[in-house]
JSON list of C-alpha atoms in Angstrom, two decimals:
[
{"chain": "A", "resi": 910, "resn": "MET", "atom": "CA", "xyz": [9.62, 2.15, 8.62]},
{"chain": "A", "resi": 911, "resn": "ILE", "atom": "CA", "xyz": [9.82, 0.40, 5.30]},
{"chain": "A", "resi": 912, "resn": "THR", "atom": "CA", "xyz": [11.72, 2.06, 2.46]},
{"chain": "A", "resi": 913, "resn": "ALA", "atom": "CA", "xyz": [10.56, 2.41, -1.12]},
{"chain": "A", "resi": 914, "resn": "ASP", "atom": "CA", "xyz": [13.26, 0.01, -2.22]},
{"chain": "A", "resi": 915, "resn": "ARG", "atom": "CA", "xyz": [12.17, -2.67, 0.23]},
{"chain": "A", "resi": 916, "resn": "LEU", "atom": "CA", "xyz": [8.51, -2.16, -0.73]},
{"chain": "A", "resi": 917, "resn": "ARG", "atom": "CA", "xyz": [9.30, -2.58, -4.42]},
{"chain": "A", "resi": 918, "resn": "GLN", "atom": "CA", "xyz": [11.38, -5.66, -3.64]},
{"chain": "A", "resi": 919, "resn": "LEU", "atom": "CA", "xyz": [8.42, -7.38, -1.97]},
{"chain": "A", "resi": 920, "resn": "LEU", "atom": "CA", "xyz": [5.36, -6.07, -3.83]},
{"chain": "A", "resi": 921, "resn": "ASP", "atom": "CA", "xyz": [4.15, -5.04, -7.26]},
{"chain": "A", "resi": 922, "resn": "TYR", "atom": "CA", "xyz": [1.66, -2.18, -7.44]},
{"chain": "A", "resi": 923, "resn": "ASP", "atom": "CA", "xyz": [-0.67, -1.66, -10.40]},
{"chain": "A", "resi": 924, "resn": "PRO", "atom": "CA", "xyz": [-1.56, 2.05, -10.49]},
{"chain": "A", "resi": 925, "resn": "ALA", "atom": "CA", "xyz": [-4.52, 1.39, -12.83]},
{"chain": "A", "resi": 926, "resn": "THR", "atom": "CA", "xyz": [-6.22, -1.02, -10.40]},
{"chain": "A", "resi": 927, "resn": "GLY", "atom": "CA", "xyz": [-4.71, 0.07, -7.08]},
{"chain": "A", "resi": 928, "resn": "ILE", "atom": "CA", "xyz": [-3.83, -3.52, -6.19]},
{"chain": "A", "resi": 929, "resn": "PHE", "atom": "CA", "xyz": [-0.63, -4.71, -4.55]},
{"chain": "A", "resi": 930, "resn": "ARG", "atom": "CA", "xyz": [0.53, -8.27, -5.27]},
{"chain": "A", "resi": 931, "resn": "TRP", "atom": "CA", "xyz": [3.33, -10.24, -3.64]},
{"chain": "A", "resi": 932, "resn": "LYS", "atom": "CA", "xyz": [6.41, -10.59, -5.84]},
{"chain": "A", "resi": 933, "resn": "ALA", "atom": "CA", "xyz": [8.04, -13.55, -4.14]},
{"chain": "A", "resi": 934, "resn": "ASN", "atom": "CA", "xyz": [7.63, -16.04, -1.36]},
{"chain": "A", "resi": 935, "resn": "THR", "atom": "CA", "xyz": [10.00, -14.47, 1.14]},
{"chain": "A", "resi": 936, "resn": "ASN", "atom": "CA", "xyz": [8.51, -16.17, 4.17]},
{"chain": "A", "resi": 937, "resn": "PRO", "atom": "CA", "xyz": [6.54, -19.40, 4.59]},
{"chain": "A", "resi": 938, "resn": "ARG", "atom": "CA", "xyz": [3.78, -17.38, 6.32]},
{"chain": "A", "resi": 939, "resn": "HIS", "atom": "CA", "xyz": [3.48, -14.91, 3.41]},
{"chain": "A", "resi": 940, "resn": "PRO", "atom": "CA", "xyz": [0.94, -15.50, 0.70]},
{"chain": "A", "resi": 941, "resn": "LYS", "atom": "CA", "xyz": [2.22, -16.94, -2.56]},
{"chain": "A", "resi": 942, "resn": "LYS", "atom": "CA", "xyz": [3.70, -14.96, -5.44]},
{"chain": "A", "resi": 943, "resn": "GLY", "atom": "CA", "xyz": [0.98, -13.10, -7.34]},
{"chain": "A", "resi": 944, "resn": "GLU", "atom": "CA", "xyz": [-1.59, -13.09, -4.56]},
{"chain": "A", "resi": 945, "resn": "ILE", "atom": "CA", "xyz": [-3.22, -9.83, -3.54]},
{"chain": "A", "resi": 946, "resn": "ALA", "atom": "CA", "xyz": [-1.47, -8.35, -0.51]},
{"chain": "A", "resi": 947, "resn": "GLY", "atom": "CA", "xyz": [-3.20, -7.34, 2.70]},
{"chain": "A", "resi": 948, "resn": "ASN", "atom": "CA", "xyz": [-6.67, -7.47, 4.11]},
{"chain": "A", "resi": 949, "resn": "ILE", "atom": "CA", "xyz": [-9.53, -5.09, 4.80]},
{"chain": "A", "resi": 950, "resn": "ASN", "atom": "CA", "xyz": [-9.74, -3.69, 8.35]},
{"chain": "A", "resi": 951, "resn": "SER", "atom": "CA", "xyz": [-12.95, -3.01, 10.31]},
{"chain": "A", "resi": 952, "resn": "VAL", "atom": "CA", "xyz": [-13.50, 0.42, 8.70]},
{"chain": "A", "resi": 953, "resn": "GLY", "atom": "CA", "xyz": [-12.88, -0.77, 5.12]},
{"chain": "A", "resi": 954, "resn": "HIS", "atom": "CA", "xyz": [-9.28, 0.29, 4.58]},
{"chain": "A", "resi": 955, "resn": "ARG", "atom": "CA", "xyz": [-6.81, -2.19, 3.08]},
{"chain": "A", "resi": 956, "resn": "ARG", "atom": "CA", "xyz": [-3.74, -2.77, 5.25]},
{"chain": "A", "resi": 957, "resn": "ILE", "atom": "CA", "xyz": [-0.65, -4.77, 4.45]},
{"chain": "A", "resi": 958, "resn": "CYS", "atom": "CA", "xyz": [1.73, -6.39, 6.90]},
{"chain": "A", "resi": 959, "resn": "ILE", "atom": "CA", "xyz": [5.38, -6.06, 5.86]},
{"chain": "A", "resi": 960, "resn": "ASP", "atom": "CA", "xyz": [8.24, -7.20, 8.06]},
{"chain": "A", "resi": 961, "resn": "GLY", "atom": "CA", "xyz": [5.85, -7.51, 11.04]},
{"chain": "A", "resi": 962, "resn": "ARG", "atom": "CA", "xyz": [4.35, -4.05, 10.75]},
{"chain": "A", "resi": 963, "resn": "PHE", "atom": "CA", "xyz": [0.97, -2.99, 9.31]},
{"chain": "A", "resi": 964, "resn": "TYR", "atom": "CA", "xyz": [0.73, -0.17, 6.79]},
{"chain": "A", "resi": 965, "resn": "GLN", "atom": "CA", "xyz": [-2.25, 1.44, 5.12]},
{"chain": "A", "resi": 966, "resn": "ALA", "atom": "CA", "xyz": [-2.22, 0.51, 1.45]},
{"chain": "A", "resi": 967, "resn": "SER", "atom": "CA", "xyz": [-2.93, 4.09, 0.40]},
{"chain": "A", "resi": 968, "resn": "ARG", "atom": "CA", "xyz": [0.25, 5.30, 2.11]},
{"chain": "A", "resi": 969, "resn": "LEU", "atom": "CA", "xyz": [2.21, 2.43, 0.54]},
{"chain": "A", "resi": 970, "resn": "CYS", "atom": "CA", "xyz": [0.86, 3.51, -2.89]},
{"chain": "A", "resi": 971, "resn": "TRP", "atom": "CA", "xyz": [2.30, 6.95, -2.30]},
{"chain": "A", "resi": 972, "resn": "LEU", "atom": "CA", "xyz": [5.64, 5.56, -1.19]},
{"chain": "A", "resi": 973, "resn": "TYR", "atom": "CA", "xyz": [5.76, 3.14, -4.14]},
{"chain": "A", "resi": 974, "resn": "MET", "atom": "CA", "xyz": [4.97, 5.81, -6.75]},
{"chain": "A", "resi": 975, "resn": "THR", "atom": "CA", "xyz": [6.95, 8.77, -5.37]},
{"chain": "A", "resi": 976, "resn": "GLY", "atom": "CA", "xyz": [9.66, 7.16, -3.27]},
{"chain": "A", "resi": 977, "resn": "CYS", "atom": "CA", "xyz": [8.67, 9.32, -0.28]},
{"chain": "A", "resi": 978, "resn": "TRP", "atom": "CA", "xyz": [6.33, 8.92, 2.67]},
{"chain": "A", "resi": 979, "resn": "PRO", "atom": "CA", "xyz": [3.47, 11.46, 2.71]},
{"chain": "A", "resi": 980, "resn": "THR", "atom": "CA", "xyz": [4.76, 12.92, 5.97]},
{"chain": "A", "resi": 981, "resn": "GLY", "atom": "CA", "xyz": [2.44, 15.51, 7.47]},
{"chain": "A", "resi": 982, "resn": "TYR", "atom": "CA", "xyz": [-0.31, 14.60, 5.03]},
{"chain": "A", "resi": 983, "resn": "ARG", "atom": "CA", "xyz": [-3.20, 12.17, 4.83]},
{"chain": "A", "resi": 984, "resn": "VAL", "atom": "CA", "xyz": [-3.73, 10.19, 1.65]},
{"chain": "A", "resi": 985, "resn": "ARG", "atom": "CA", "xyz": [-7.35, 10.66, 0.57]},
{"chain": "A", "resi": 986, "resn": "ARG", "atom": "CA", "xyz": [-9.45, 9.09, -2.14]},
{"chain": "A", "resi": 987, "resn": "ILE", "atom": "CA", "xyz": [-11.04, 11.51, -4.57]},
{"chain": "A", "resi": 988, "resn": "ASN", "atom": "CA", "xyz": [-14.15, 9.33, -4.98]},
{"chain": "A", "resi": 989, "resn": "GLY", "atom": "CA", "xyz": [-14.45, 8.62, -1.23]},
{"chain": "A", "resi": 990, "resn": "ILE", "atom": "CA", "xyz": [-14.27, 4.81, -1.60]},
{"chain": "A", "resi": 991, "resn": "VAL", "atom": "CA", "xyz": [-11.83, 3.79, 1.10]},
{"chain": "A", "resi": 992, "resn": "ASP", "atom": "CA", "xyz": [-10.50, 0.68, -0.68]},
{"chain": "A", "resi": 993, "resn": "ASP", "atom": "CA", "xyz": [-10.02, 2.36, -4.08]},
{"chain": "A", "resi": 994, "resn": "ASN", "atom": "CA", "xyz": [-6.27, 2.81, -4.15]},
{"chain": "A", "resi": 995, "resn": "ARG", "atom": "CA", "xyz": [-5.85, 3.57, -7.85]},
{"chain": "A", "resi": 996, "resn": "TRP", "atom": "CA", "xyz": [-3.11, 6.15, -8.29]},
{"chain": "A", "resi": 997, "resn": "ALA", "atom": "CA", "xyz": [-5.44, 8.52, -10.19]},
{"chain": "A", "resi": 998, "resn": "ASN", "atom": "CA", "xyz": [-7.86, 8.43, -7.24]},
{"chain": "A", "resi": 999, "resn": "LEU", "atom": "CA", "xyz": [-5.34, 9.44, -4.54]},
{"chain": "A", "resi": 1000, "resn": "CYS", "atom": "CA", "xyz": [-4.53, 12.93, -3.33]},
{"chain": "A", "resi": 1001, "resn": "LEU", "atom": "CA", "xyz": [-2.85, 14.47, -0.30]},
{"chain": "A", "resi": 1002, "resn": "ARG", "atom": "CA", "xyz": [-4.49, 16.64, 2.37]},
{"chain": "A", "resi": 1003, "resn": "LEU", "atom": "CA", "xyz": [-2.85, 18.21, 5.39]},
{"chain": "A", "resi": 1004, "resn": "ALA", "atom": "CA", "xyz": [-3.09, 15.94, 8.43]}
]
């Protein structure tokens, strides 16, 4: 699993918009610096591939902001919009 330090090394997160952007071109296959990270999966959730593993953007938001994985919890959106990863819109619920 990725650590908060590694996540912050690779991506910038804007809590006001909920958007992750790549910080640097660490790999020729990665998007360029400043591009929005990840893609939308078949159910509408944004997922981001880091070091060959996919993560839900909402869980990465939690890790980025708190430094801890939301272990035992699901990250939910208060407004119900599955791609709205603004920090003010996220909350934890028991898994």
